[in-house]
Amino acid sequence: MKFEKHFLMNLDLLENRINIACGKAGRSRSEVELMAVTKTHSEKAPELALSSGLTRIGENRVQEAADKRPLVHQENGIWELIGPLQSNKARLAVRTFDRIQTVDRTKLVGQLDRICSEEGKNEYPVLMQVNVGDDPTKHGCNSEDSQALAEAIMGSKHLRLEGLMTIGEFSDQERVVRPTFEKLRQLRDKLENQLGVKLPELSMGMTGDLEWAIEEGSSMIRVGTALFGRRKARQSPS
Ligand SMILES: *Cc1c(COP(=O)(O)O)cnc(C)c1O
C-alpha cells in the first residue's frame, strides 16, 4: 500500500514537471510519452504503472524482464528493452519485448532479422542507441556509424526503424547534458534527410534530465526513480 501511495504521489509530481517543461517548450503534453522504468522492482511496479494509465514499461535486463512480465496481470503493457543487448540474449529479447531501443551494431541487426523471421515477427520495431557524446563508458553506436546502422536496419526484412535513443551525460549541469539531446535531434533530422524516411521516436530524458530532453524535442522520456523511488541495487544505465 505504501509503495502504491508513493507511486501515485510521485506520478502527480512527475506529471507536473512534464507539463511545465512542455509549456516552456511550447509543446503539447501529448507529444511526450512517459515510459515507466521498472528495473530492479518487483512485478508490482509495472502493475501499478499499467493500472494508472501508463502503457510503456522499460526494463534494462532481458532475463529480469522475461521473469517479470509473465507475473504481470495487465495485458495492455508495451514492454521495451532499454539496456544493452548481448547476442546470446537476442532471441529471448525478441520473445520478451515489444520493441528494442538499444540496437547499436550491424552484427546485431543481422541476428535480430534472422530471429524475427524464425519467430514469425514482421516489422519488429527497433530504435538505434546512439552514443552522441562519444562517451567511452556508454553503449551505443557512434554518430559517424549511425547512417550505416540505419541503412542496415532499413535493409533488413523483418525490422522497422522507428527512431533514436540516447542516454544523457551523467551530470546535473544543463550546459553539459543538454547538448547531447540537441545532438541526437540534429542527427535524427540529418538521417531523415539522408535516408528519406521518418524517424519520429526520440527516446531521451530520465529522472534527472527530462526537462532538458523535452525542451530538445524528446518524444519519450524513460523514468524510474521519480516514479518508484531510489533503486536498492546500483545499476547505472549504460
Ligand atoms: C535506469 C534507466 C532509466 C531510468 O533512470 P532514472 O534516473 O531512474 O529515471 C532510463 N533509461 C535507461 C536506459 C536506464 O537504464
PDB file of C-alpha atoms and ligand atoms in Angstrom:
ATOM      1  CA  MET A   1       0.000   0.000   0.000  1.00  0.00           C
ATOM      2  CA  LYS A   2       2.809   2.369   0.883  1.00  0.00           C
ATOM      3  CA  PHE A   3       4.513   1.686  -2.417  1.00  0.00           C
ATOM      4  CA  GLU A   4       1.226   2.395  -4.176  1.00  0.00           C
ATOM      5  CA  LYS A   5       0.560   5.650  -2.323  1.00  0.00           C
ATOM      6  CA  HIS A   6       4.061   6.878  -3.020  1.00  0.00           C
ATOM      7  CA  PHE A   7       3.743   5.936  -6.638  1.00  0.00           C
ATOM      8  CA  LEU A   8       0.540   7.915  -7.101  1.00  0.00           C
ATOM      9  CA  MET A   9       2.050  10.969  -5.438  1.00  0.00           C
ATOM     10  CA  ASN A  10       5.205  10.602  -7.474  1.00  0.00           C
ATOM     11  CA  LEU A  11       3.220  10.291 -10.676  1.00  0.00           C
ATOM     12  CA  ASP A  12       1.406  13.521  -9.822  1.00  0.00           C
ATOM     13  CA  LEU A  13       4.636  15.398  -9.200  1.00  0.00           C
ATOM     14  CA  LEU A  14       6.167  13.967 -12.335  1.00  0.00           C
ATOM     15  CA  GLU A  15       3.174  14.961 -14.462  1.00  0.00           C
ATOM     16  CA  ASN A  16       3.636  18.461 -13.107  1.00  0.00           C
ATOM     17  CA  ARG A  17       7.273  18.536 -14.161  1.00  0.00           C
ATOM     18  CA  ILE A  18       6.386  17.235 -17.618  1.00  0.00           C
ATOM     19  CA  ASN A  19       3.594  19.760 -18.069  1.00  0.00           C
ATOM     20  CA  ILE A  20       5.809  22.668 -17.045  1.00  0.00           C
ATOM     21  CA  ALA A  21       8.568  21.528 -19.405  1.00  0.00           C
ATOM     22  CA  CYS A  22       6.095  21.099 -22.268  1.00  0.00           C
ATOM     23  CA  GLY A  23       4.699  24.568 -21.576  1.00  0.00           C
ATOM     24  CA  LYS A  24       8.149  26.097 -21.579  1.00  0.00           C
ATOM     25  CA  ALA A  25       8.993  24.371 -24.855  1.00  0.00           C
ATOM     26  CA  GLY A  26       5.679  25.279 -26.458  1.00  0.00           C
ATOM     27  CA  ARG A  27       4.880  21.616 -26.898  1.00  0.00           C
ATOM     28  CA  SER A  28       1.700  19.713 -26.203  1.00  0.00           C
ATOM     29  CA  ARG A  29       1.762  17.145 -23.375  1.00  0.00           C
ATOM     30  CA  SER A  30       0.537  14.530 -25.832  1.00  0.00           C
ATOM     31  CA  GLU A  31       3.794  14.789 -27.789  1.00  0.00           C
ATOM     32  CA  VAL A  32       5.801  13.276 -24.939  1.00  0.00           C
ATOM     33  CA  GLU A  33       5.248   9.663 -23.946  1.00  0.00           C
ATOM     34  CA  LEU A  34       6.089   8.633 -20.387  1.00  0.00           C
ATOM     35  CA  MET A  35       7.754   5.251 -20.018  1.00  0.00           C
ATOM     36  CA  ALA A  36       7.834   3.662 -16.558  1.00  0.00           C
ATOM     37  CA  VAL A  37      11.245   2.088 -15.965  1.00  0.00           C
ATOM     38  CA  THR A  38      10.661  -0.825 -13.608  1.00  0.00           C
ATOM     39  CA  LYS A  39      14.104  -2.444 -13.464  1.00  0.00           C
ATOM     40  CA  THR A  40      15.113  -3.906 -10.074  1.00  0.00           C
ATOM     41  CA  HIS A  41      11.491  -3.599  -8.849  1.00  0.00           C
ATOM     42  CA  SER A  42       9.037  -6.463  -8.480  1.00  0.00           C
ATOM     43  CA  GLU A  43       6.059  -7.026 -10.771  1.00  0.00           C
ATOM     44  CA  LYS A  44       4.175  -4.567  -8.525  1.00  0.00           C
ATOM     45  CA  ALA A  45       5.880  -1.685 -10.299  1.00  0.00           C
ATOM     46  CA  PRO A  46       4.662  -2.438 -13.838  1.00  0.00           C
ATOM     47  CA  GLU A  47       1.251  -3.397 -12.408  1.00  0.00           C
ATOM     48  CA  LEU A  48       0.906  -0.008 -10.713  1.00  0.00           C
ATOM     49  CA  ALA A  49       2.092   1.853 -13.781  1.00  0.00           C
ATOM     50  CA  LEU A  50      -0.285  -0.015 -16.072  1.00  0.00           C
ATOM     51  CA  SER A  51      -3.283   0.424 -13.770  1.00  0.00           C
ATOM     52  CA  SER A  52      -2.570   4.149 -13.626  1.00  0.00           C
ATOM     53  CA  GLY A  53      -2.910   4.516 -17.359  1.00  0.00           C
ATOM     54  CA  LEU A  54       0.714   4.310 -18.426  1.00  0.00           C
ATOM     55  CA  THR A  55       1.343   1.794 -21.178  1.00  0.00           C
ATOM     56  CA  ARG A  56       5.101   1.740 -21.760  1.00  0.00           C
ATOM     57  CA  ILE A  57       7.274  -0.372 -19.499  1.00  0.00           C
ATOM     58  CA  GLY A  58      11.071  -0.176 -19.730  1.00  0.00           C
ATOM     59  CA  GLU A  59      13.476  -2.816 -18.478  1.00  0.00           C
ATOM     60  CA  ASN A  60      17.218  -2.925 -18.989  1.00  0.00           C
ATOM     61  CA  ARG A  61      17.916  -6.613 -18.473  1.00  0.00           C
ATOM     62  CA  VAL A  62      16.484  -9.288 -20.720  1.00  0.00           C
ATOM     63  CA  GLN A  63      16.328 -12.101 -18.175  1.00  0.00           C
ATOM     64  CA  GLU A  64      14.830  -9.911 -15.471  1.00  0.00           C
ATOM     65  CA  ALA A  65      12.056  -8.783 -17.814  1.00  0.00           C
ATOM     66  CA  ALA A  66      11.457 -12.312 -19.089  1.00  0.00           C
ATOM     67  CA  ASP A  67      10.925 -13.424 -15.485  1.00  0.00           C
ATOM     68  CA  LYS A  68       8.784 -10.419 -14.528  1.00  0.00           C
ATOM     69  CA  ARG A  69       6.483  -9.961 -17.478  1.00  0.00           C
ATOM     70  CA  PRO A  70       4.544 -13.257 -17.042  1.00  0.00           C
ATOM     71  CA  LEU A  71       3.762 -12.238 -13.424  1.00  0.00           C
ATOM     72  CA  VAL A  72       2.064  -9.020 -14.532  1.00  0.00           C
ATOM     73  CA  HIS A  73      -1.676  -9.345 -14.921  1.00  0.00           C
ATOM     74  CA  GLN A  74      -2.407  -6.414 -17.192  1.00  0.00           C
ATOM     75  CA  GLU A  75      -2.135  -7.274 -20.859  1.00  0.00           C
ATOM     76  CA  ASN A  76      -2.025  -3.706 -22.139  1.00  0.00           C
ATOM     77  CA  GLY A  77       1.658  -3.084 -21.452  1.00  0.00           C
ATOM     78  CA  ILE A  78       4.131  -2.358 -24.213  1.00  0.00           C
ATOM     79  CA  TRP A  79       7.449  -3.639 -22.926  1.00  0.00           C
ATOM     80  CA  GLU A  80      10.691  -2.219 -24.250  1.00  0.00           C
ATOM     81  CA  LEU A  81      14.324  -3.130 -23.791  1.00  0.00           C
ATOM     82  CA  ILE A  82      16.392  -0.079 -22.831  1.00  0.00           C
ATOM     83  CA  GLY A  83      19.595  -1.836 -21.730  1.00  0.00           C
ATOM     84  CA  PRO A  84      22.473  -3.267 -23.772  1.00  0.00           C
ATOM     85  CA  LEU A  85      21.677  -6.420 -25.742  1.00  0.00           C
ATOM     86  CA  GLN A  86      24.156  -9.281 -25.935  1.00  0.00           C
ATOM     87  CA  SER A  87      23.896 -11.585 -28.905  1.00  0.00           C
ATOM     88  CA  ASN A  88      23.180 -14.652 -26.801  1.00  0.00           C
ATOM     89  CA  LYS A  89      20.118 -12.906 -25.347  1.00  0.00           C
ATOM     90  CA  ALA A  90      18.732 -11.705 -28.680  1.00  0.00           C
ATOM     91  CA  ARG A  91      16.117 -14.432 -29.075  1.00  0.00           C
ATOM     92  CA  LEU A  92      14.826 -14.101 -25.520  1.00  0.00           C
ATOM     93  CA  ALA A  93      14.727 -10.321 -26.042  1.00  0.00           C
ATOM     94  CA  VAL A  94      12.595 -10.638 -29.173  1.00  0.00           C
ATOM     95  CA  ARG A  95      10.233 -13.004 -27.357  1.00  0.00           C
ATOM     96  CA  THR A  96      10.007 -10.814 -24.251  1.00  0.00           C
ATOM     97  CA  PHE A  97       9.879  -7.275 -25.607  1.00  0.00           C
ATOM     98  CA  ASP A  98       7.575  -5.435 -27.977  1.00  0.00           C
ATOM     99  CA  ARG A  99      10.375  -3.110 -29.003  1.00  0.00           C
ATOM    100  CA  ILE A 100      14.139  -2.947 -28.595  1.00  0.00           C
ATOM    101  CA  GLN A 101      15.571   0.559 -28.112  1.00  0.00           C
ATOM    102  CA  THR A 102      19.226  -0.444 -27.966  1.00  0.00           C
ATOM    103  CA  VAL A 103      20.277  -1.706 -31.382  1.00  0.00           C
ATOM    104  CA  ASP A 104      23.851  -0.437 -31.649  1.00  0.00           C
ATOM    105  CA  ARG A 105      25.748  -2.582 -34.164  1.00  0.00           C
ATOM    106  CA  THR A 106      25.189  -4.059 -37.603  1.00  0.00           C
ATOM    107  CA  LYS A 107      26.025  -7.578 -36.496  1.00  0.00           C
ATOM    108  CA  LEU A 108      23.078  -7.450 -34.112  1.00  0.00           C
ATOM    109  CA  VAL A 109      20.802  -6.289 -36.939  1.00  0.00           C
ATOM    110  CA  GLY A 110      21.549  -9.435 -38.948  1.00  0.00           C
ATOM    111  CA  GLN A 111      20.918 -11.610 -35.934  1.00  0.00           C
ATOM    112  CA  LEU A 112      17.677  -9.910 -34.940  1.00  0.00           C
ATOM    113  CA  ASP A 113      16.455 -10.091 -38.513  1.00  0.00           C
ATOM    114  CA  ARG A 114      17.024 -13.845 -38.652  1.00  0.00           C
ATOM    115  CA  ILE A 115      15.477 -14.395 -35.226  1.00  0.00           C
ATOM    116  CA  CYS A 116      12.410 -12.297 -36.070  1.00  0.00           C
ATOM    117  CA  SER A 117      11.944 -14.349 -39.216  1.00  0.00           C
ATOM    118  CA  GLU A 118      12.167 -17.595 -37.222  1.00  0.00           C
ATOM    119  CA  GLU A 119       9.842 -16.259 -34.517  1.00  0.00           C
ATOM    120  CA  GLY A 120       7.296 -15.083 -37.074  1.00  0.00           C
ATOM    121  CA  LYS A 121       7.680 -11.385 -36.212  1.00  0.00           C
ATOM    122  CA  ASN A 122       7.262  -8.954 -39.032  1.00  0.00           C
ATOM    123  CA  GLU A 123       8.142  -5.278 -38.890  1.00  0.00           C
ATOM    124  CA  TYR A 124       9.569  -5.740 -35.426  1.00  0.00           C
ATOM    125  CA  PRO A 125      10.110  -2.193 -34.120  1.00  0.00           C
ATOM    126  CA  VAL A 126      13.549  -1.049 -33.034  1.00  0.00           C
ATOM    127  CA  LEU A 127      15.397   2.131 -32.133  1.00  0.00           C
ATOM    128  CA  MET A 128      19.107   2.732 -32.565  1.00  0.00           C
ATOM    129  CA  GLN A 129      21.012   3.672 -29.449  1.00  0.00           C
ATOM    130  CA  VAL A 130      23.473   6.409 -30.326  1.00  0.00           C
ATOM    131  CA  ASN A 131      26.325   7.478 -28.087  1.00  0.00           C
ATOM    132  CA  VAL A 132      26.170  11.072 -29.297  1.00  0.00           C
ATOM    133  CA  GLY A 133      28.550  12.257 -26.602  1.00  0.00           C
ATOM    134  CA  ASP A 134      31.186   9.687 -27.679  1.00  0.00           C
ATOM    135  CA  ASP A 135      31.397   8.680 -24.035  1.00  0.00           C
ATOM    136  CA  PRO A 136      33.661   5.613 -23.750  1.00  0.00           C
ATOM    137  CA  THR A 137      31.701   4.363 -20.718  1.00  0.00           C
ATOM    138  CA  LYS A 138      28.456   4.178 -22.674  1.00  0.00           C
ATOM    139  CA  HIS A 139      26.959   1.731 -25.114  1.00  0.00           C
ATOM    140  CA  GLY A 140      25.527   2.867 -28.421  1.00  0.00           C
ATOM    141  CA  CYS A 141      26.929   3.388 -31.876  1.00  0.00           C
ATOM    142  CA  ASN A 142      28.973   6.492 -32.630  1.00  0.00           C
ATOM    143  CA  SER A 143      27.333   9.268 -34.584  1.00  0.00           C
ATOM    144  CA  GLU A 144      29.625   8.558 -37.567  1.00  0.00           C
ATOM    145  CA  ASP A 145      28.428   4.953 -37.753  1.00  0.00           C
ATOM    146  CA  SER A 146      24.764   5.788 -37.362  1.00  0.00           C
ATOM    147  CA  GLN A 147      23.946   6.129 -41.055  1.00  0.00           C
ATOM    148  CA  ALA A 148      25.382   2.699 -41.873  1.00  0.00           C
ATOM    149  CA  LEU A 149      23.487   1.189 -38.967  1.00  0.00           C
ATOM    150  CA  ALA A 150      20.242   2.853 -40.018  1.00  0.00           C
ATOM    151  CA  GLU A 151      20.727   1.559 -43.550  1.00  0.00           C
ATOM    152  CA  ALA A 152      21.332  -1.947 -42.250  1.00  0.00           C
ATOM    153  CA  ILE A 153      18.094  -1.869 -40.268  1.00  0.00           C
ATOM    154  CA  MET A 154      16.152  -0.412 -43.180  1.00  0.00           C
ATOM    155  CA  GLY A 155      17.630  -3.038 -45.470  1.00  0.00           C
ATOM    156  CA  SER A 156      16.577  -5.872 -43.177  1.00  0.00           C
ATOM    157  CA  LYS A 157      13.425  -7.828 -43.917  1.00  0.00           C
ATOM    158  CA  HIS A 158      11.820  -8.011 -40.503  1.00  0.00           C
ATOM    159  CA  LEU A 159      12.887  -4.924 -38.561  1.00  0.00           C
ATOM    160  CA  ARG A 160      11.342  -1.468 -38.638  1.00  0.00           C
ATOM    161  CA  LEU A 161      13.420   1.530 -37.578  1.00  0.00           C
ATOM    162  CA  GLU A 162      11.299   3.972 -35.581  1.00  0.00           C
ATOM    163  CA  GLY A 163      13.868   6.407 -34.267  1.00  0.00           C
ATOM    164  CA  LEU A 164      16.795   7.033 -31.955  1.00  0.00           C
ATOM    165  CA  MET A 165      17.594   6.628 -28.285  1.00  0.00           C
ATOM    166  CA  THR A 166      20.331   8.096 -26.129  1.00  0.00           C
ATOM    167  CA  ILE A 167      21.378   8.444 -22.512  1.00  0.00           C
ATOM    168  CA  GLY A 168      22.334  11.952 -21.381  1.00  0.00           C
ATOM    169  CA  GLU A 169      25.688  12.792 -19.895  1.00  0.00           C
ATOM    170  CA  PHE A 170      25.968  11.915 -16.203  1.00  0.00           C
ATOM    171  CA  SER A 171      25.895  15.438 -14.844  1.00  0.00           C
ATOM    172  CA  ASP A 172      23.447  17.817 -13.225  1.00  0.00           C
ATOM    173  CA  GLN A 173      24.651  20.726 -15.338  1.00  0.00           C
ATOM    174  CA  GLU A 174      22.369  21.835 -18.122  1.00  0.00           C
ATOM    175  CA  ARG A 175      25.274  23.032 -20.269  1.00  0.00           C
ATOM    176  CA  VAL A 176      26.795  19.517 -20.093  1.00  0.00           C
ATOM    177  CA  VAL A 177      23.680  17.388 -20.527  1.00  0.00           C
ATOM    178  CA  ARG A 178      21.520  19.377 -22.892  1.00  0.00           C
ATOM    179  CA  PRO A 179      23.899  19.387 -25.897  1.00  0.00           C
ATOM    180  CA  THR A 180      23.691  15.572 -26.115  1.00  0.00           C
ATOM    181  CA  PHE A 181      19.931  15.827 -26.527  1.00  0.00           C
ATOM    182  CA  GLU A 182      20.307  18.579 -29.087  1.00  0.00           C
ATOM    183  CA  LYS A 183      22.834  16.448 -30.978  1.00  0.00           C
ATOM    184  CA  LEU A 184      20.502  13.446 -31.042  1.00  0.00           C
ATOM    185  CA  ARG A 185      17.700  15.562 -32.501  1.00  0.00           C
ATOM    186  CA  GLN A 186      20.025  17.047 -35.117  1.00  0.00           C
ATOM    187  CA  LEU A 187      21.313  13.589 -36.012  1.00  0.00           C
ATOM    188  CA  ARG A 188      17.736  12.368 -36.390  1.00  0.00           C
ATOM    189  CA  ASP A 189      16.920  15.268 -38.718  1.00  0.00           C
ATOM    190  CA  LYS A 190      20.051  14.563 -40.755  1.00  0.00           C
ATOM    191  CA  LEU A 191      19.290  10.848 -41.081  1.00  0.00           C
ATOM    192  CA  GLU A 192      15.713  11.596 -42.107  1.00  0.00           C
ATOM    193  CA  ASN A 193      17.056  13.781 -44.917  1.00  0.00           C
ATOM    194  CA  GLN A 194      19.823  11.449 -45.995  1.00  0.00           C
ATOM    195  CA  LEU A 195      17.680   8.345 -45.972  1.00  0.00           C
ATOM    196  CA  GLY A 196      14.333   9.823 -46.927  1.00  0.00           C
ATOM    197  CA  VAL A 197      12.465   8.256 -44.015  1.00  0.00           C
ATOM    198  CA  LYS A 198      10.588   9.434 -40.958  1.00  0.00           C
ATOM    199  CA  LEU A 199      12.194   8.645 -37.605  1.00  0.00           C
ATOM    200  CA  PRO A 200       9.606  10.010 -35.195  1.00  0.00           C
ATOM    201  CA  GLU A 201      10.824   8.451 -31.955  1.00  0.00           C
ATOM    202  CA  LEU A 202      13.435  10.355 -29.943  1.00  0.00           C
ATOM    203  CA  SER A 203      13.810   8.420 -26.702  1.00  0.00           C
ATOM    204  CA  MET A 204      15.727  10.681 -24.316  1.00  0.00           C
ATOM    205  CA  GLY A 205      15.397  12.053 -20.811  1.00  0.00           C
ATOM    206  CA  MET A 206      15.332  10.343 -17.427  1.00  0.00           C
ATOM    207  CA  THR A 207      14.557  11.425 -13.851  1.00  0.00           C
ATOM    208  CA  GLY A 208      17.421  13.906 -13.617  1.00  0.00           C
ATOM    209  CA  ASP A 209      17.286  15.485 -17.044  1.00  0.00           C
ATOM    210  CA  LEU A 210      13.805  15.075 -18.503  1.00  0.00           C
ATOM    211  CA  GLU A 211      13.082  18.826 -18.715  1.00  0.00           C
ATOM    212  CA  TRP A 212      16.092  19.440 -20.963  1.00  0.00           C
ATOM    213  CA  ALA A 213      15.195  16.422 -23.078  1.00  0.00           C
ATOM    214  CA  ILE A 214      11.627  17.647 -23.538  1.00  0.00           C
ATOM    215  CA  GLU A 215      12.875  21.093 -24.499  1.00  0.00           C
ATOM    216  CA  GLU A 216      15.143  19.476 -27.098  1.00  0.00           C
ATOM    217  CA  GLY A 217      12.305  17.501 -28.658  1.00  0.00           C
ATOM    218  CA  SER A 218      12.119  14.213 -26.793  1.00  0.00           C
ATOM    219  CA  SER A 219       9.148  12.069 -27.808  1.00  0.00           C
ATOM    220  CA  MET A 220       9.633   9.583 -24.962  1.00  0.00           C
ATOM    221  CA  ILE A 221      11.117  10.022 -21.515  1.00  0.00           C
ATOM    222  CA  ARG A 222      12.183   6.933 -19.570  1.00  0.00           C
ATOM    223  CA  VAL A 223      11.583   7.433 -15.860  1.00  0.00           C
ATOM    224  CA  GLY A 224      12.329   5.101 -12.964  1.00  0.00           C
ATOM    225  CA  THR A 225      13.466   6.923  -9.820  1.00  0.00           C
ATOM    226  CA  ALA A 226      10.941   9.752  -9.968  1.00  0.00           C
ATOM    227  CA  LEU A 227       8.129   7.168 -10.075  1.00  0.00           C
ATOM    228  CA  PHE A 228       9.298   4.326  -7.867  1.00  0.00           C
ATOM    229  CA  GLY A 229      11.939   5.905  -5.644  1.00  0.00           C
ATOM    230  CA  ARG A 230      15.620   5.084  -5.431  1.00  0.00           C
ATOM    231  CA  ARG A 231      16.678   1.642  -6.575  1.00  0.00           C
ATOM    232  CA  LYS A 232      18.429  -0.502  -3.997  1.00  0.00           C
ATOM    233  CA  ALA A 233      20.686  -2.359  -6.368  1.00  0.00           C
ATOM    234  CA  ARG A 234      23.037   0.060  -8.026  1.00  0.00           C
ATOM    235  CA  GLN A 235      22.559  -0.200 -11.737  1.00  0.00           C
ATOM    236  CA  SER A 236      23.922   2.587 -13.774  1.00  0.00           C
ATOM    237  CA  PRO A 237      22.372   2.855 -17.217  1.00  0.00           C
ATOM    238  CA  SER A 238      24.848   2.011 -19.912  1.00  0.00           C
TER     239      SER A 238
HETATM  240  C1  LIG B   1      17.504   3.087 -15.451  1.00  0.00           C
HETATM  241  C2  LIG B   1      17.305   3.740 -16.755  1.00  0.00           C
HETATM  242  C3  LIG B   1      16.423   4.822 -16.904  1.00  0.00           C
HETATM  243  C4  LIG B   1      15.660   5.434 -15.747  1.00  0.00           C
HETATM  244  O1  LIG B   1      16.526   6.154 -14.935  1.00  0.00           O
HETATM  245  P1  LIG B   1      16.003   7.049 -13.724  1.00  0.00           P
HETATM  246  O2  LIG B   1      17.105   8.006 -13.494  1.00  0.00           O
HETATM  247  O3  LIG B   1      15.780   6.127 -12.576  1.00  0.00           O
HETATM  248  O4  LIG B   1      14.749   7.718 -14.147  1.00  0.00           O
HETATM  249  C5  LIG B   1      16.267   5.358 -18.166  1.00  0.00           C
HETATM  250  N1  LIG B   1      16.934   4.877 -19.232  1.00  0.00           N
HETATM  251  C6  LIG B   1      17.797   3.842 -19.125  1.00  0.00           C
HETATM  252  C7  LIG B   1      18.496   3.368 -20.333  1.00  0.00           C
HETATM  253  C8  LIG B   1      18.008   3.241 -17.890  1.00  0.00           C
HETATM  254  O5  LIG B   1      18.873   2.217 -17.807  1.00  0.00           O
END
